[in-house]
Rosetta silent file (secondary structure, phi, psi, omega in degrees, C-alpha in Angstrom):
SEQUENCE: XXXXXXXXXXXXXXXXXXXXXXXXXXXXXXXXXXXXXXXXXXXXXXXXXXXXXXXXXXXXXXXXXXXXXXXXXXXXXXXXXXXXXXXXXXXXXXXXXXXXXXXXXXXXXXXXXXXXXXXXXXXXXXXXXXXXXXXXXXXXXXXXXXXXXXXXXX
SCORE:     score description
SCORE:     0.000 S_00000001
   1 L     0.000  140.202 -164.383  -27.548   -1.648    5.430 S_00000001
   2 E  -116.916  141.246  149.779  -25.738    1.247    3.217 S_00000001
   3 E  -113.644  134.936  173.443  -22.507    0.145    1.319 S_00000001
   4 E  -140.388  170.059 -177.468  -20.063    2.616    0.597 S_00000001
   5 E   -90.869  166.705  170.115  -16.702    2.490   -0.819 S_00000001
   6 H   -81.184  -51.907  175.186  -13.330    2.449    1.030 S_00000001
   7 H   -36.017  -40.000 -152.283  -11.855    4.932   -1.201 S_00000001
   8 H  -116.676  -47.796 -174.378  -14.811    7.963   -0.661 S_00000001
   9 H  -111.287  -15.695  159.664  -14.930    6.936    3.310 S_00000001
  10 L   -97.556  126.075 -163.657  -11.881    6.282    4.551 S_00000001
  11 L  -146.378  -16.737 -177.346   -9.491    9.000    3.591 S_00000001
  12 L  -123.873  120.804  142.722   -7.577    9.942    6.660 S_00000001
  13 H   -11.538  -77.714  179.149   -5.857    8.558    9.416 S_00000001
  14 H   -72.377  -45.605  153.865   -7.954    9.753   11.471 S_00000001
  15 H   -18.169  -45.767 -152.260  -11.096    8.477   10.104 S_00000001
  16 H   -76.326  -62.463  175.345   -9.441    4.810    9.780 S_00000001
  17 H   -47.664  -31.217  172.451   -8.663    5.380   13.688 S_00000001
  18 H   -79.856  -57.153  161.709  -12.562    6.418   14.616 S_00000001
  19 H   -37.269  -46.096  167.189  -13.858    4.134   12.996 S_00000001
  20 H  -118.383    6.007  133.005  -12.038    0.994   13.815 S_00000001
  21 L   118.974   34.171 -174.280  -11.439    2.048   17.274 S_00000001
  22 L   -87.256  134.304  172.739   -7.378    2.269   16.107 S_00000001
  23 L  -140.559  158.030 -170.366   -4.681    4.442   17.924 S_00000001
  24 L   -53.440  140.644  165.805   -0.887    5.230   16.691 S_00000001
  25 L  -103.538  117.546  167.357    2.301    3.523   18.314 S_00000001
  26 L   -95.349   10.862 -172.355    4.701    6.099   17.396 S_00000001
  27 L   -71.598  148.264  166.413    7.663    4.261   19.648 S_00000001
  28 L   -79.237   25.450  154.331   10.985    3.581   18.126 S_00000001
  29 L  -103.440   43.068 -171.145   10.843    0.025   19.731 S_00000001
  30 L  -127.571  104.469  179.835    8.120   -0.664   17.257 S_00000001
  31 L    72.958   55.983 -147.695    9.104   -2.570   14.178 S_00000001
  32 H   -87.105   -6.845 -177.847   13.047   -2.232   14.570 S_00000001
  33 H   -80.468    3.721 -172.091   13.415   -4.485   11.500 S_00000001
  34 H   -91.291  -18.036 -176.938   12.394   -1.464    9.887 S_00000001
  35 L  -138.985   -4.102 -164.804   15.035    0.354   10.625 S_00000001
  36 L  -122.266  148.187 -174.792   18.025   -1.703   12.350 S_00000001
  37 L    47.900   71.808 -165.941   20.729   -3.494   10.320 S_00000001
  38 L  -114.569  155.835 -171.164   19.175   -2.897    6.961 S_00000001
  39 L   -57.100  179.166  154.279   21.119   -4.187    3.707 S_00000001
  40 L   -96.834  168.195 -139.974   22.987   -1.816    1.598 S_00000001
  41 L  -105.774  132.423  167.901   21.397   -0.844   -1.480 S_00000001
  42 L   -94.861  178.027 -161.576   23.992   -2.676   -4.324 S_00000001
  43 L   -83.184  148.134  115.736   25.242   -0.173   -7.383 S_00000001
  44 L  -172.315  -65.725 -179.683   23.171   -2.162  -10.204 S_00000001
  45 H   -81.790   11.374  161.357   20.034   -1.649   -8.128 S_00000001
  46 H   -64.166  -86.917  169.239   21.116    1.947   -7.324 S_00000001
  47 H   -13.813  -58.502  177.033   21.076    2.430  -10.640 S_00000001
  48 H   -62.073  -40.104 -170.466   17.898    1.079  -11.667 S_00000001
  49 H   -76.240  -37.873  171.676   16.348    2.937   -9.141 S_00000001
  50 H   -37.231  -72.144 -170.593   18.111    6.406  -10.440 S_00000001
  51 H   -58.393  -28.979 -162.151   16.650    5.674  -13.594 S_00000001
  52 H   -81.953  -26.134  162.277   13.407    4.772  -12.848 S_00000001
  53 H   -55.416  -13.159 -171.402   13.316    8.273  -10.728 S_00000001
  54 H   -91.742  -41.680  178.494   14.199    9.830  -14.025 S_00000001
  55 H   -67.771  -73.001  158.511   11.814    8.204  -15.769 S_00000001
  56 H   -24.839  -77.212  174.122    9.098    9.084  -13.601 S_00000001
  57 H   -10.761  -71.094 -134.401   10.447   12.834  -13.654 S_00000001
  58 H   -72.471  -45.548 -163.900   10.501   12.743  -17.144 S_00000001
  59 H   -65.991  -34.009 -174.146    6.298   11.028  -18.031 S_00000001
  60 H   -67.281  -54.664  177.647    5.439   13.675  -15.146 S_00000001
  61 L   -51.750   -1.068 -164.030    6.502   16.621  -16.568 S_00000001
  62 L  -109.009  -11.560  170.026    4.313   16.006  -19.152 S_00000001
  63 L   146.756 -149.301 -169.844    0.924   16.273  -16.586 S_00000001
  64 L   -91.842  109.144 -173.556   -0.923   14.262  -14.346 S_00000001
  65 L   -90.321  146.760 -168.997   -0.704   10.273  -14.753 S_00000001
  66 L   -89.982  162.708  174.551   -3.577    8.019  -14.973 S_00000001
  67 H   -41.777  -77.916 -164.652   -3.248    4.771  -12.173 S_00000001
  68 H   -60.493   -0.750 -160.853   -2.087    2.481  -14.560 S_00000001
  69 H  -113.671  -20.508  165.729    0.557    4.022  -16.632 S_00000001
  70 H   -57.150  -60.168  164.876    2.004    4.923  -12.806 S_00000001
  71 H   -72.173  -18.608  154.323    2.011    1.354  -12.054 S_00000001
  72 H   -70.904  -50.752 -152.737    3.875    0.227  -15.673 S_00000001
  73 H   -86.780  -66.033 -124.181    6.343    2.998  -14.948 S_00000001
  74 H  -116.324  -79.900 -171.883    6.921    3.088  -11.286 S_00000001
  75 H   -52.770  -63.020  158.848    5.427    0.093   -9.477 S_00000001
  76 H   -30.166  -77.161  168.156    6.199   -2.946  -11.401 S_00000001
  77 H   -37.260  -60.430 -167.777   10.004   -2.313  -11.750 S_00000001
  78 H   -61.894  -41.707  169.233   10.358   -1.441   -8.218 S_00000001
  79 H   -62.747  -17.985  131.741    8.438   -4.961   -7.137 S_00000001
  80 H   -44.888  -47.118  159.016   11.339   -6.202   -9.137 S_00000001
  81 H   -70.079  -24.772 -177.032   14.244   -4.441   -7.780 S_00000001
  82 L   -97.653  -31.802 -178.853   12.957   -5.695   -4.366 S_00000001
  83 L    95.871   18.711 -173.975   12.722   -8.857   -5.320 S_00000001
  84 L   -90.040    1.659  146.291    8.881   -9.272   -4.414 S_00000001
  85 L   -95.081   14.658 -158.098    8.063  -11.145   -7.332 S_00000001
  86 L  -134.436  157.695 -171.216   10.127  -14.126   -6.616 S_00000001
  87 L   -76.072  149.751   19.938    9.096  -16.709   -3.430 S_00000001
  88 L  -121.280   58.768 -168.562    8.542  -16.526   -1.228 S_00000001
  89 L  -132.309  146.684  177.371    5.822  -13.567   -1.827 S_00000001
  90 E  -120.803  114.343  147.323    2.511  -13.911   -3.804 S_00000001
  91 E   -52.942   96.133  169.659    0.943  -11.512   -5.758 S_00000001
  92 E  -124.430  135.383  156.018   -2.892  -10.469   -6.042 S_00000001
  93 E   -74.107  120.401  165.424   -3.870   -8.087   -7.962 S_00000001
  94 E    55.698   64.274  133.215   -7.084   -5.763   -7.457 S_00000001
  95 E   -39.780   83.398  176.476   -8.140   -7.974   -4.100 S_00000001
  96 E   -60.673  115.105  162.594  -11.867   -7.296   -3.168 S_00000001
  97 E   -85.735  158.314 -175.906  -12.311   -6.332    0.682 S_00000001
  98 E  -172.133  113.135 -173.206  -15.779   -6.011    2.262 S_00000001
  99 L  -104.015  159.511  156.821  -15.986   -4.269    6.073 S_00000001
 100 L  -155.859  127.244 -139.536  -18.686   -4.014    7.994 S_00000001
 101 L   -89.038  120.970 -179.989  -18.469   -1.415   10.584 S_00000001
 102 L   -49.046  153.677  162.254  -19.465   -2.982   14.300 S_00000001
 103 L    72.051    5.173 -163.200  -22.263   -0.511   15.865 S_00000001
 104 L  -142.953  162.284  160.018  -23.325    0.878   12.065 S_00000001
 105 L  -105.452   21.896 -177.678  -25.252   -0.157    8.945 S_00000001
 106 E  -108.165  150.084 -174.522  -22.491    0.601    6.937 S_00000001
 107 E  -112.247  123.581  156.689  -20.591   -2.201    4.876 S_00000001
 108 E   -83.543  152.698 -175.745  -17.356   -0.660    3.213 S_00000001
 109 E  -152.708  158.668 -177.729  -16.194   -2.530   -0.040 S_00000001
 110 E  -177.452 -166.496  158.857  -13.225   -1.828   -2.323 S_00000001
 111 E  -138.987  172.214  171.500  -10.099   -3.399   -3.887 S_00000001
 112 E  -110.405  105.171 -172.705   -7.035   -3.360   -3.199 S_00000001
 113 E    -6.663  -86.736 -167.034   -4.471   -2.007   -6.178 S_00000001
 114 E  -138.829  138.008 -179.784   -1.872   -4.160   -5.412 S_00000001
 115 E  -156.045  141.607 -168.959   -0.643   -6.565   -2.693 S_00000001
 116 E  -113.758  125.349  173.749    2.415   -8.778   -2.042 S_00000001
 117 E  -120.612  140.870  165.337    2.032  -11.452    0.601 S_00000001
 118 E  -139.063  111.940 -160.320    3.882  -13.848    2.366 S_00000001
 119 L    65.938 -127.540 -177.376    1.660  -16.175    4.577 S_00000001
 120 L  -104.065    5.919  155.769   -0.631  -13.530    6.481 S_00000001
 121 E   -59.455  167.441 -144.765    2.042  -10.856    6.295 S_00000001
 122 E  -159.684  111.131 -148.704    1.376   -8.261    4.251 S_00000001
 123 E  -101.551  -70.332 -171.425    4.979   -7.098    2.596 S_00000001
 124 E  -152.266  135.436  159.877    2.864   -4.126    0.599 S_00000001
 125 E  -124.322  142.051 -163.064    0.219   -2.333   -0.073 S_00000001
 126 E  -109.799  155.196  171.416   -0.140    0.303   -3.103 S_00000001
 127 L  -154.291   92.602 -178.142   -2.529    2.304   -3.437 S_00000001
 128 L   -86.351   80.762 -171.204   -2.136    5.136   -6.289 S_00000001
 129 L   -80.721  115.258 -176.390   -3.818    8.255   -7.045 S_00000001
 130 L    34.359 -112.095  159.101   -2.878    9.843  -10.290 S_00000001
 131 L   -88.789   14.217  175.110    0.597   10.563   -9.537 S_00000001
 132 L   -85.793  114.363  169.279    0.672    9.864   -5.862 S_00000001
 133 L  -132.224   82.447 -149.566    2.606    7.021   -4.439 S_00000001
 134 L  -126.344  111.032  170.209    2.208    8.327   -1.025 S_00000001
 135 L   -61.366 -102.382 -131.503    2.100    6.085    2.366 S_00000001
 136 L   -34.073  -45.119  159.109    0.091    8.819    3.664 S_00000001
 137 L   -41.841  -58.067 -176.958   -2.483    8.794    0.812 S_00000001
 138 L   -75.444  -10.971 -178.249   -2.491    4.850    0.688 S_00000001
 139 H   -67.468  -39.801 -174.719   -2.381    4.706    4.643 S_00000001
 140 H   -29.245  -78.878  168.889   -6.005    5.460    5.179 S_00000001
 141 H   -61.784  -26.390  162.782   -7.000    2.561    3.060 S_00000001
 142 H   -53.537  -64.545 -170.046   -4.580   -0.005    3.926 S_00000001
 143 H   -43.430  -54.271 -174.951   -5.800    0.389    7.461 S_00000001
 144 H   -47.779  -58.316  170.365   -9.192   -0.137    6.325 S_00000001
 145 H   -32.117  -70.691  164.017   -8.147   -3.427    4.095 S_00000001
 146 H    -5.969  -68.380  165.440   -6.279   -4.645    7.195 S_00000001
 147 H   -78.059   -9.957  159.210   -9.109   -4.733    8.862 S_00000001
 148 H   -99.885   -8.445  173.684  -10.933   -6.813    7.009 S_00000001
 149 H   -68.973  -75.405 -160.541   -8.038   -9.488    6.303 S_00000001
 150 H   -28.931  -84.032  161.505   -8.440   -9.718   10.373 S_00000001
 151 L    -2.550  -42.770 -171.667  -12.190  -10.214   10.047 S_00000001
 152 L  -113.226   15.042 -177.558  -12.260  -12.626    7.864 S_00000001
 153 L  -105.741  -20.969 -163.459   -9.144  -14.886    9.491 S_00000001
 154 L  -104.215    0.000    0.000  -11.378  -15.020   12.537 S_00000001
């Protein structure tokens, strides 16, 4: 049996889709809470977020940010402004996943940055690369994670 990491083998979309046999819903009747009636933003947390875009501007211009000084600057606050520290969402930090690919001898293993839960939803997941707080970076790997919450609920 080979182990490999989730980080180094899943990296794409499309990987995450060959692999776990996954394919895209792109309809707009898919997830409408995502997009229908959504709150307004109030001016206090307008605000916060202005600055924290500023901040971030500012730490950037200076090069390329390591993971953690991304997640002090960026992440934290913003799980705050949402209000995803407070119940009814739970926090784990750095979560260890372990896949093991049906039809293969491969195990994938990894962690997961950061993740806010409530019951088996999954509110967010971060996943950061230097200065990249990118669904599309972080998509890859979710999917992979994903799939092993399922796995192991079963």
């Amino acid at each position: 049996m080979q182990t490999l990491a989730v980080t180094e083998t899943i990296t794409t979309i499309a990987e995450a889709e060959k692999r776990f046999g996954l394919s895209r819903n792109e309809s707009q009747d898919s997830f409408t809470e995502w997009h229908n009636q959504l709150p307004e933003i109030n001016p206090n947390d307008r605000t916060n977020l202005e600055i924290l875009w500023k901040r971030y501007l500012y730490h950037r211009s200076g090069g390329h940010l390591l993971e953690s000084t991304v997640m002090l600057l960026l992440v934290s606050p913003l799980l705050t402004v949402a209000g995803l520290y407070d119940p009814p969402f739970r926090i784990k930090a750095e979560e260890s996943v372990q896949i093991t690919i049906a039809d293969s001898e491969e195990t994938l293993q990894g962690r997961i940055d950061l993740l806010v839960l409530q019951d088996r939803l999954w509110v967010i997941v971060l996943e950061s690369k230097k200065t990249i707080l990118s669904v599309w970076s972080a998509l890859p790997q979710t999917l992979a994670y994903l799939m092993a919450s399922t796995k192991r609920r079963k």
